[in-house]
PDB file of C-alpha atoms in Angstrom:
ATOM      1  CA  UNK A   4      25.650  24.714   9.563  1.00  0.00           C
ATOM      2  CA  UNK A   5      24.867  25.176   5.957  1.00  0.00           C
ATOM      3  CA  UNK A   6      22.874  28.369   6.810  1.00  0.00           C
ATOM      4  CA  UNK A   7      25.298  30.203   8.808  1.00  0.00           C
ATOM      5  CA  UNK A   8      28.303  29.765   6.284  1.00  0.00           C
ATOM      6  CA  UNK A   9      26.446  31.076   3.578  1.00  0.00           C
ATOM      7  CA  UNK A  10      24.782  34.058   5.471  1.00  0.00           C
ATOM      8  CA  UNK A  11      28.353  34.865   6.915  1.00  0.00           C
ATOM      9  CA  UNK A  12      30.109  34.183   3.707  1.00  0.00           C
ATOM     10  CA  UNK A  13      27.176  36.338   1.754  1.00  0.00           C
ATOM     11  CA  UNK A  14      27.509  39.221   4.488  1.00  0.00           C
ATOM     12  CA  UNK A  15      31.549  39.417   3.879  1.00  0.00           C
ATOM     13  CA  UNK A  16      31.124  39.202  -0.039  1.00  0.00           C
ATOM     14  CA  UNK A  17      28.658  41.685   0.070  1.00  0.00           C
ATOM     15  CA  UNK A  18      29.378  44.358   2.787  1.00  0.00           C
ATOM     16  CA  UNK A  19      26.118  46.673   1.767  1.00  0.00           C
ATOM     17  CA  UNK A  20      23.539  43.492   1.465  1.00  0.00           C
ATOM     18  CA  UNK A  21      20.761  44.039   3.606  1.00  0.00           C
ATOM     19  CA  UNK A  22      20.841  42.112   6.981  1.00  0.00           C
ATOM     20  CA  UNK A  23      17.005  41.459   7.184  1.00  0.00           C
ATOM     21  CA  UNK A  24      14.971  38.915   5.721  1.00  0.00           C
ATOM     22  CA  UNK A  25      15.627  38.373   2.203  1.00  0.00           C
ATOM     23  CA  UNK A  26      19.434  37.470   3.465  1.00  0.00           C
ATOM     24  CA  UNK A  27      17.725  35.106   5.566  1.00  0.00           C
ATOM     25  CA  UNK A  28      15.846  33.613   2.377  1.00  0.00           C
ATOM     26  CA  UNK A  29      18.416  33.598   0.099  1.00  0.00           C
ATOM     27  CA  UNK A  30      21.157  31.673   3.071  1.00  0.00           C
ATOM     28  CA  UNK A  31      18.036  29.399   3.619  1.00  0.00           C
ATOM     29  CA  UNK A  32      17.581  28.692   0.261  1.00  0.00           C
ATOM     30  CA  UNK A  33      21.217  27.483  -0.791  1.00  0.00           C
ATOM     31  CA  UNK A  34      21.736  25.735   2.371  1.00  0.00           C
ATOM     32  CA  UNK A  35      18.257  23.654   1.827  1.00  0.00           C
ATOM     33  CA  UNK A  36      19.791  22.607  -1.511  1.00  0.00           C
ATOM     34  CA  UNK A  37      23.039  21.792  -0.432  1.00  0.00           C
ATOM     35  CA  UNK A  38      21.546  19.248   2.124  1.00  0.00           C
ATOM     36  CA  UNK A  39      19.797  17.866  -0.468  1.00  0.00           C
ATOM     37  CA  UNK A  40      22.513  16.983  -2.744  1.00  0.00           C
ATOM     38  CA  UNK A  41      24.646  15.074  -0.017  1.00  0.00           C
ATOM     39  CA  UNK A  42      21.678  13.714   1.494  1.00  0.00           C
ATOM     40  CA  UNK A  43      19.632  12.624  -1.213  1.00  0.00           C
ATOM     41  CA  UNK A  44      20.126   9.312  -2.345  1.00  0.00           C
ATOM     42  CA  UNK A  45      19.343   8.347   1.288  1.00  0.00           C
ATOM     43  CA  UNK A  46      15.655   9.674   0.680  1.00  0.00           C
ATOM     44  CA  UNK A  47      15.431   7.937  -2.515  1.00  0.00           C
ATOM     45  CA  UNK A  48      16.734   4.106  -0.921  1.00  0.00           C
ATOM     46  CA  UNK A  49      13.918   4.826   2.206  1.00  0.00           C
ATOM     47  CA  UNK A  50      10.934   5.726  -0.498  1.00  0.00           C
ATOM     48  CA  UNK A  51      11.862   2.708  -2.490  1.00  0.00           C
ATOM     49  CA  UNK A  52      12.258   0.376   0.813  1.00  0.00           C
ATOM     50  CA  UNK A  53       8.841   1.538   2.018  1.00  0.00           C
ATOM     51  CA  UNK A  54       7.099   1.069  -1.729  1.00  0.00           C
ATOM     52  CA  UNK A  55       8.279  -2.270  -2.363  1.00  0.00           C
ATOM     53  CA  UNK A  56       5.855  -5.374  -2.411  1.00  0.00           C
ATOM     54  CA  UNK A  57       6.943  -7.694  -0.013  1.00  0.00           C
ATOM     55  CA  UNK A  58       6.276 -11.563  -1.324  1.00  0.00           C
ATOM     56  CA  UNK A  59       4.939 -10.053  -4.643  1.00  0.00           C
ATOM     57  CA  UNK A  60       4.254 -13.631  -5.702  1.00  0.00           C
ATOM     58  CA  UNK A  61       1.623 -14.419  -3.733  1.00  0.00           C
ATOM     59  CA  UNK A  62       0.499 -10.540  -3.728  1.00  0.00           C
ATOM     60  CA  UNK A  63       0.507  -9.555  -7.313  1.00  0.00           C
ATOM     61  CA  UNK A  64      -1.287  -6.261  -7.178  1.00  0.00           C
ATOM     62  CA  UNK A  65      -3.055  -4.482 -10.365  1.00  0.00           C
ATOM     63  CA  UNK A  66      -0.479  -1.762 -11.421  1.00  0.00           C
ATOM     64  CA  UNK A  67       2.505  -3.381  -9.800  1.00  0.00           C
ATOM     65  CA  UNK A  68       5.396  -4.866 -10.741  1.00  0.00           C
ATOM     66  CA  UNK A  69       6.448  -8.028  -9.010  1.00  0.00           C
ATOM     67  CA  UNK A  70       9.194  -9.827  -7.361  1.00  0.00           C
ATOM     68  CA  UNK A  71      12.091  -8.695  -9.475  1.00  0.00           C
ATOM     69  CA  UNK A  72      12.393  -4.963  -7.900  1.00  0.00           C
ATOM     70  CA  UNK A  73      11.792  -6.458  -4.357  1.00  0.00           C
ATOM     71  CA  UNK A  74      14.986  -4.881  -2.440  1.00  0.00           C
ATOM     72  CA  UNK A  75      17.028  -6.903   0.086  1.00  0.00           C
ATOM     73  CA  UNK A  76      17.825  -3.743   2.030  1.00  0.00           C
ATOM     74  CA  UNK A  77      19.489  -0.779   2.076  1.00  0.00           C
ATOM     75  CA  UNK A  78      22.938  -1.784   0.492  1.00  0.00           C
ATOM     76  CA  UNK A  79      20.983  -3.797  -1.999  1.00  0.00           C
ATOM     77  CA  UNK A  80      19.025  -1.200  -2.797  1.00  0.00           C
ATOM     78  CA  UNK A  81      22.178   1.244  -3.113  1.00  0.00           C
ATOM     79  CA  UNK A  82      23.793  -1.638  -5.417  1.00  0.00           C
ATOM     80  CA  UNK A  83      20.834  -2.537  -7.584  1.00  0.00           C
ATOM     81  CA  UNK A  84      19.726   0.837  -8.571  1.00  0.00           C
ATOM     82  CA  UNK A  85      23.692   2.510  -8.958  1.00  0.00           C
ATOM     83  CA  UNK A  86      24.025  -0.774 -11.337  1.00  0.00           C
ATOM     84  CA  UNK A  87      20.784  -0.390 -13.360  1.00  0.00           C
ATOM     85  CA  UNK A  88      21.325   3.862 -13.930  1.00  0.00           C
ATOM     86  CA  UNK A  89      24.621   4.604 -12.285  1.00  0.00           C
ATOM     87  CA  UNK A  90      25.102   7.823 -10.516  1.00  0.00           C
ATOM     88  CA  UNK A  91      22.217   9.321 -11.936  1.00  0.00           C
ATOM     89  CA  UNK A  92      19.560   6.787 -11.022  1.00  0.00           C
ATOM     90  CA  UNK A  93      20.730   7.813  -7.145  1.00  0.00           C
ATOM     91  CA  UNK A  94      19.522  10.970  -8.330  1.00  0.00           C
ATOM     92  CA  UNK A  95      15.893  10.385  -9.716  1.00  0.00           C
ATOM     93  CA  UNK A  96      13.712  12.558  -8.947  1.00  0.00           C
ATOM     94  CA  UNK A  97      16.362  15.168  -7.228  1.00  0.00           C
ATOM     95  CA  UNK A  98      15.242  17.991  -9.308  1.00  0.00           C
ATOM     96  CA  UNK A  99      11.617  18.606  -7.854  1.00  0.00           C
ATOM     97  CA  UNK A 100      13.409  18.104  -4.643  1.00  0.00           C
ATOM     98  CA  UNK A 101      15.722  20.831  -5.221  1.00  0.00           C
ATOM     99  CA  UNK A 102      13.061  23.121  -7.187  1.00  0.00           C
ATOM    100  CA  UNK A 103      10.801  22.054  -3.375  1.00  0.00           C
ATOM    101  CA  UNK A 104      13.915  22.973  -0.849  1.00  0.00           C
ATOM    102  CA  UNK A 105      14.936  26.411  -2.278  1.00  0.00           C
ATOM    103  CA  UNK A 106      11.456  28.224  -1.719  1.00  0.00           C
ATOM    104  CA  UNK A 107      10.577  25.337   1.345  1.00  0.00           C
ATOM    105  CA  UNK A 108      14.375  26.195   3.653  1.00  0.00           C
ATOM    106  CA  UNK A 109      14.430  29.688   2.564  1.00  0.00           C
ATOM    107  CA  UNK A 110      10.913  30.263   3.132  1.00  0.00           C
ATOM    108  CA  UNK A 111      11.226  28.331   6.458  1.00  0.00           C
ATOM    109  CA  UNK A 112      14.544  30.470   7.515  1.00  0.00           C
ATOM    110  CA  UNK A 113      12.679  33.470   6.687  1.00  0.00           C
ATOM    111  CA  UNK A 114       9.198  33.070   8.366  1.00  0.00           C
ATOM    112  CA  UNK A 115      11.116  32.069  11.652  1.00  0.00           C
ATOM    113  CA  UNK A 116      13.664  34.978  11.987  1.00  0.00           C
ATOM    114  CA  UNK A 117      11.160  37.527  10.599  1.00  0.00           C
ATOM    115  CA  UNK A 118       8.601  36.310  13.336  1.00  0.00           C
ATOM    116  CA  UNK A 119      11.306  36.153  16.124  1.00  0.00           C
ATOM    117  CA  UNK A 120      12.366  40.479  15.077  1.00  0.00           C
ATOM    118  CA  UNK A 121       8.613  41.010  15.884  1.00  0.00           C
ATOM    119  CA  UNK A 122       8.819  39.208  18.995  1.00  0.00           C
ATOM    120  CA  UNK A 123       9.702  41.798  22.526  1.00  0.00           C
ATOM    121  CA  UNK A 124      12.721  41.677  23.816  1.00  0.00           C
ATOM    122  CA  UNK A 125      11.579  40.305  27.266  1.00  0.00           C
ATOM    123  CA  UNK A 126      10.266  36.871  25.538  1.00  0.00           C
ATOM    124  CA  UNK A 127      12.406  36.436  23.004  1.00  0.00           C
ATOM    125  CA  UNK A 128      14.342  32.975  25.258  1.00  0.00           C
ATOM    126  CA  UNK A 129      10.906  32.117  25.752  1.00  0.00           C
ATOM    127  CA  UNK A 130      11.130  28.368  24.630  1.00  0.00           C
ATOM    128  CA  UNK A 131       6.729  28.665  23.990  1.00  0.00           C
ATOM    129  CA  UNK A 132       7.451  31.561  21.849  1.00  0.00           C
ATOM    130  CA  UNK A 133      10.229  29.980  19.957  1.00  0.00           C
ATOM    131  CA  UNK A 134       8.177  26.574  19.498  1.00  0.00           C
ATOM    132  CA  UNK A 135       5.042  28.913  18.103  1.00  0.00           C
ATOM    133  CA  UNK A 136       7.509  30.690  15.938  1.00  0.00           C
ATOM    134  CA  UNK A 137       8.919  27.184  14.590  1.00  0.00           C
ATOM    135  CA  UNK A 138       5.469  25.983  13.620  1.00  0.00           C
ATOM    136  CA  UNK A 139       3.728  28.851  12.266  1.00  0.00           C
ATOM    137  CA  UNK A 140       7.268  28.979   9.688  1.00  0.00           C
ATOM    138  CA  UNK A 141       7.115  25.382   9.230  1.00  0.00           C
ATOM    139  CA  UNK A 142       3.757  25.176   8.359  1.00  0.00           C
ATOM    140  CA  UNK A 143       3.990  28.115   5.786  1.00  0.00           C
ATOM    141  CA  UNK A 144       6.927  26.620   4.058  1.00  0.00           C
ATOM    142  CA  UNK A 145       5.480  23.541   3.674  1.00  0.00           C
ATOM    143  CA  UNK A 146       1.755  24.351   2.618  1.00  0.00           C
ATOM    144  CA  UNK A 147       3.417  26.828  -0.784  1.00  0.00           C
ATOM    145  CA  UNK A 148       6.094  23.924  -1.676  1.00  0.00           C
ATOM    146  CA  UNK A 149       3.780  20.967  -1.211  1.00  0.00           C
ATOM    147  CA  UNK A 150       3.185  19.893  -4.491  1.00  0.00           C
ATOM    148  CA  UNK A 151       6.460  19.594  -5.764  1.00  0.00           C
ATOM    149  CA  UNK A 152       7.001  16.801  -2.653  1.00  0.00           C
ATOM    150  CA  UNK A 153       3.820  14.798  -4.359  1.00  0.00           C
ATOM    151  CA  UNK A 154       6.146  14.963  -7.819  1.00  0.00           C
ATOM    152  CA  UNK A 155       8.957  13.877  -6.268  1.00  0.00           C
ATOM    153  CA  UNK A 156       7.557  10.954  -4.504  1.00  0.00           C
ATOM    154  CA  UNK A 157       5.977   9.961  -7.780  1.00  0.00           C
ATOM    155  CA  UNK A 158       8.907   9.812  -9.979  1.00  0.00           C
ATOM    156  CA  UNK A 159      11.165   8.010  -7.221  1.00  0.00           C
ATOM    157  CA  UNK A 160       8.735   5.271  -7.292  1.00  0.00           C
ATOM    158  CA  UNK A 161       7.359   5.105 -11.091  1.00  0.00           C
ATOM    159  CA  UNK A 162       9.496   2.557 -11.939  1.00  0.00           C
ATOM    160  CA  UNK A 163       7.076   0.115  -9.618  1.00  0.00           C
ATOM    161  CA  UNK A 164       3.821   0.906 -11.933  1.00  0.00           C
ATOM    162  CA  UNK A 165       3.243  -0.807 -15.459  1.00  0.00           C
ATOM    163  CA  UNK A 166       1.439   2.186 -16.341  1.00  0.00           C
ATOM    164  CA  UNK A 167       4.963   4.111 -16.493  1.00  0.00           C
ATOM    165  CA  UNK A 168       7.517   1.536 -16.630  1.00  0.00           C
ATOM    166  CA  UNK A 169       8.259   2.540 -20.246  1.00  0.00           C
ATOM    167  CA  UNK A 170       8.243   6.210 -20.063  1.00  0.00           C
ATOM    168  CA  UNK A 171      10.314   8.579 -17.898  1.00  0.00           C
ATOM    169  CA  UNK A 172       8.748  11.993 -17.285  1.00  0.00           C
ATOM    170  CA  UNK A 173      10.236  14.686 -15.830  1.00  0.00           C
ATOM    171  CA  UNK A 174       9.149  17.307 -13.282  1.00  0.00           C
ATOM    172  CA  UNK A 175       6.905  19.200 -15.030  1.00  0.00           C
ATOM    173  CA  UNK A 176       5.539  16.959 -17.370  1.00  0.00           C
ATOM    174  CA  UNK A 177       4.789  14.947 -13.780  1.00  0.00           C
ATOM    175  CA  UNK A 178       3.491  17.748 -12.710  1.00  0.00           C
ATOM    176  CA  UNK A 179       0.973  18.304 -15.306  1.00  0.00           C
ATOM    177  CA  UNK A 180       0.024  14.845 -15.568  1.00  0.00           C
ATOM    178  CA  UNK A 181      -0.767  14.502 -12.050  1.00  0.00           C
ATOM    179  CA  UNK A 182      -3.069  17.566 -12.458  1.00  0.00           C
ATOM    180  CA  UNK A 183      -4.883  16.161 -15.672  1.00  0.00           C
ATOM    181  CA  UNK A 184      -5.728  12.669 -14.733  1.00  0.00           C
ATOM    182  CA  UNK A 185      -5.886  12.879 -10.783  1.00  0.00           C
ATOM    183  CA  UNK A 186      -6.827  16.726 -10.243  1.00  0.00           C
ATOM    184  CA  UNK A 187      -4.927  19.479  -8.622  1.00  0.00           C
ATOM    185  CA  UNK A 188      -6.148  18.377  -5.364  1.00  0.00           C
ATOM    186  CA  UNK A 189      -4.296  15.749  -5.659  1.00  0.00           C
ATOM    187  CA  UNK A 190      -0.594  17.473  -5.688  1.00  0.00           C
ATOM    188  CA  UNK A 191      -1.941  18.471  -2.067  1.00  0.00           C
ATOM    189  CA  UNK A 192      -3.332  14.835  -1.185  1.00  0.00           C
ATOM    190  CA  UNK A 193      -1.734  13.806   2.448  1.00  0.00           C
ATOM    191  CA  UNK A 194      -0.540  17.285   3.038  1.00  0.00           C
ATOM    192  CA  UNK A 195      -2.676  17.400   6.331  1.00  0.00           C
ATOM    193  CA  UNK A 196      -1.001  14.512   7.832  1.00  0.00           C
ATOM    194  CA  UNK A 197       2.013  15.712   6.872  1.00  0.00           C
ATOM    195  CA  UNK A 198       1.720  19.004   8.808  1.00  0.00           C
ATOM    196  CA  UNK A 199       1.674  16.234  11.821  1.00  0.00           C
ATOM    197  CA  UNK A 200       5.268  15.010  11.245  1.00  0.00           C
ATOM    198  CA  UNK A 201       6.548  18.381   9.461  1.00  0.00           C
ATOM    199  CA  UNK A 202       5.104  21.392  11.771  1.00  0.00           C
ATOM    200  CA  UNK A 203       6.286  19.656  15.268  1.00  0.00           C
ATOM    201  CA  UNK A 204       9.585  18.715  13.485  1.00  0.00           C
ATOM    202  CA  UNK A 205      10.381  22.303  12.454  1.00  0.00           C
ATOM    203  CA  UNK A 206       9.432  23.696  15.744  1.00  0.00           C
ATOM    204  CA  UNK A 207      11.420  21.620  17.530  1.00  0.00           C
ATOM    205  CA  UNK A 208      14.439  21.810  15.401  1.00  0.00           C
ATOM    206  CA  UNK A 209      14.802  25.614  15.467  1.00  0.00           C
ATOM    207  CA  UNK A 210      13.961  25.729  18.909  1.00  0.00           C
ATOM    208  CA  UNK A 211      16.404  22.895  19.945  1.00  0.00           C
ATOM    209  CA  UNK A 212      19.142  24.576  17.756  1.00  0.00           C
ATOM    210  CA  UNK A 213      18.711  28.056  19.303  1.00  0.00           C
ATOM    211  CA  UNK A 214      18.757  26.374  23.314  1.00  0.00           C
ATOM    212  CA  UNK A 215      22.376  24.907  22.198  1.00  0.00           C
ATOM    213  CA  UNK A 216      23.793  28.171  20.513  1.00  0.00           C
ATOM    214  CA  UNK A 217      22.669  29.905  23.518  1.00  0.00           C
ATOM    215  CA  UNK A 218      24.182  26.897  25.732  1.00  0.00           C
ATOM    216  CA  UNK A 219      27.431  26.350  24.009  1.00  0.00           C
ATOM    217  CA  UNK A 220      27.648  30.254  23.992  1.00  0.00           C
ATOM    218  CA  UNK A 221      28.224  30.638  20.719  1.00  0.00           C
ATOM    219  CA  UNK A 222      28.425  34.457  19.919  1.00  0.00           C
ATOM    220  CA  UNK A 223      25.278  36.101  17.651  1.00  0.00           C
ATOM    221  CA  UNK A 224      26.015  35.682  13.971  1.00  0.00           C
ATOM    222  CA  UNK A 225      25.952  39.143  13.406  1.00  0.00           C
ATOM    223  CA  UNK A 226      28.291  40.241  16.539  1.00  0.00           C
ATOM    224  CA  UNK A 227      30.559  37.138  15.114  1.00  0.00           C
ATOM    225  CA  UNK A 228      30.630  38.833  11.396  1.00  0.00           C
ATOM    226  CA  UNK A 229      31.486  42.232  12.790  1.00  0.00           C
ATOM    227  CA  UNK A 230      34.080  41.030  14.594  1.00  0.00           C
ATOM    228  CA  UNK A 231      35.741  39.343  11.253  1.00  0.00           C
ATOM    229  CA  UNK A 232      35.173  42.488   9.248  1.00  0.00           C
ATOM    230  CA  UNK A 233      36.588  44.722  12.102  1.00  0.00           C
ATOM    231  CA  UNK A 234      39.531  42.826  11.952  1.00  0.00           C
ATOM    232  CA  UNK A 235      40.093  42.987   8.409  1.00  0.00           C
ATOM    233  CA  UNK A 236      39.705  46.636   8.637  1.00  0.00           C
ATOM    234  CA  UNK A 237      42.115  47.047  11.715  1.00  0.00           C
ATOM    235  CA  UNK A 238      44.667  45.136   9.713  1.00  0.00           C
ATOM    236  CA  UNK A 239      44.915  47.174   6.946  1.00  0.00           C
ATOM    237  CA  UNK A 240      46.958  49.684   8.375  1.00  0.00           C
ATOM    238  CA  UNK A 241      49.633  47.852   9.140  1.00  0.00           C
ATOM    239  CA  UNK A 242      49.921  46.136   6.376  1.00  0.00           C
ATOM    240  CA  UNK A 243      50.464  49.679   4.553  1.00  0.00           C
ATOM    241  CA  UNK A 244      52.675  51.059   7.123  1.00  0.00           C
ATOM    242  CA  UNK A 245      55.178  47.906   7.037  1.00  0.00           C
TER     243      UNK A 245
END
């Protein structure tokens, strides 16, 4: 939804802007972010739920902290971290999130509707073609914004090591320490099991989302923005006449 609001809204603010793929980018890009930002604190509760030590007392781990930050569940979760940082703590680790969505939704936006202009006329409601189309752009976007997903994941749970209990880093100096004691290869570590869950899921999504436009017969975004800036122009007349 995000998407097509800000390529329509981008298209009538800018009459002249190019209606190829950088619009497609740029749209991508701000409505990645935007999903982010209402959606994150969810992401943050479900990587804390699944990092927690479970009966820490009888499991200490090396590198661990223990019982105290065992969560009850989701609402406890919510409660204990919004009363330990407030607002922001919902927030940790949101900004290599947002600096991973903008090239990761704009670059997936833009691999899929460039690939689907090259794709013939004849087989462009092919649901194969559109699946292929989906993966290929899911696969791209998520191989170039990788990394940043291993930072993010790192600073959301950082609070559970000893090691960094005391210090809060932030997404580049994360980054960088990542890369000095555990390699570069390691900003890429789980990346191939990832293209499991991601490629399939960004197939399926566009693909899904295109089936229902074309069901629900919602008119092409470009035919639908002609129509508004048609009418804008047709209504000028009258306006100066009366």
């Amino acid at each position: 939804m995000a998407y097509e609001e800000y390529r329509r809204w981008i298209i009538l603010s800018f009459p002249d802007v190019s209606r190829g793929p950088v619009l497609d980018l740029i749209a991508g890009s701000f409505a990645g972010g935007t999903a982010v930002l209402f959606t994150y604190p969810l992401d943050l509760v479900r990587t804390k739920l699944a990092y927690q030590i479970v009966d820490s007392s009888k499991k200490n781990f090396q590198g661990v902290v223990s019982a105290e930050h065992v969560y009850r569940g989701i609402r406890d979760c919510f409660r204990q971290t919004y009363k330990e940082s407030g607002l922001r703590g919902l927030y940790r680790g949101a900004a290599p999130s947002l600096y991973g969505i903008f090239p990761y939704a704009g670059l997936k936006f833009y691999f899929y509707e460039e690939m689907k202009r090259h794709v013939p006329e004849d087989h462009k409601k092919d649901i194969m073609v559109k699946l292929a189309c989906g993966s290929i752009a899911g696969l791209l976007g998520q191989t170039f914004t990788y990394p940043l997903d291993v930072v993010r994941r790192q600073m959301q749970v950082e609070r559970f090591s000893v090691s960094n209990s005391a210090e809060s880093r932030g997404t580049m100096q994360t980054l960088v320490m990542i890369a000095q004691k555990q390699g570069w290869k390691q900003l890429f570590s789980g990346l191939s099991i990832n293209y499991l869950k991601v490629v399939p899921s960004v197939a399926i999504g566009f693909t899904v989302y295109d089936i229902m436009k074309s069901y629900l017969r919602v008119p092409a975004r470009d035919e639908d923005v002609v129509d508004v800036v048609t009418n804008k122009r047709n209504s000028q007349p009258s306006l100066h006449s009366s």
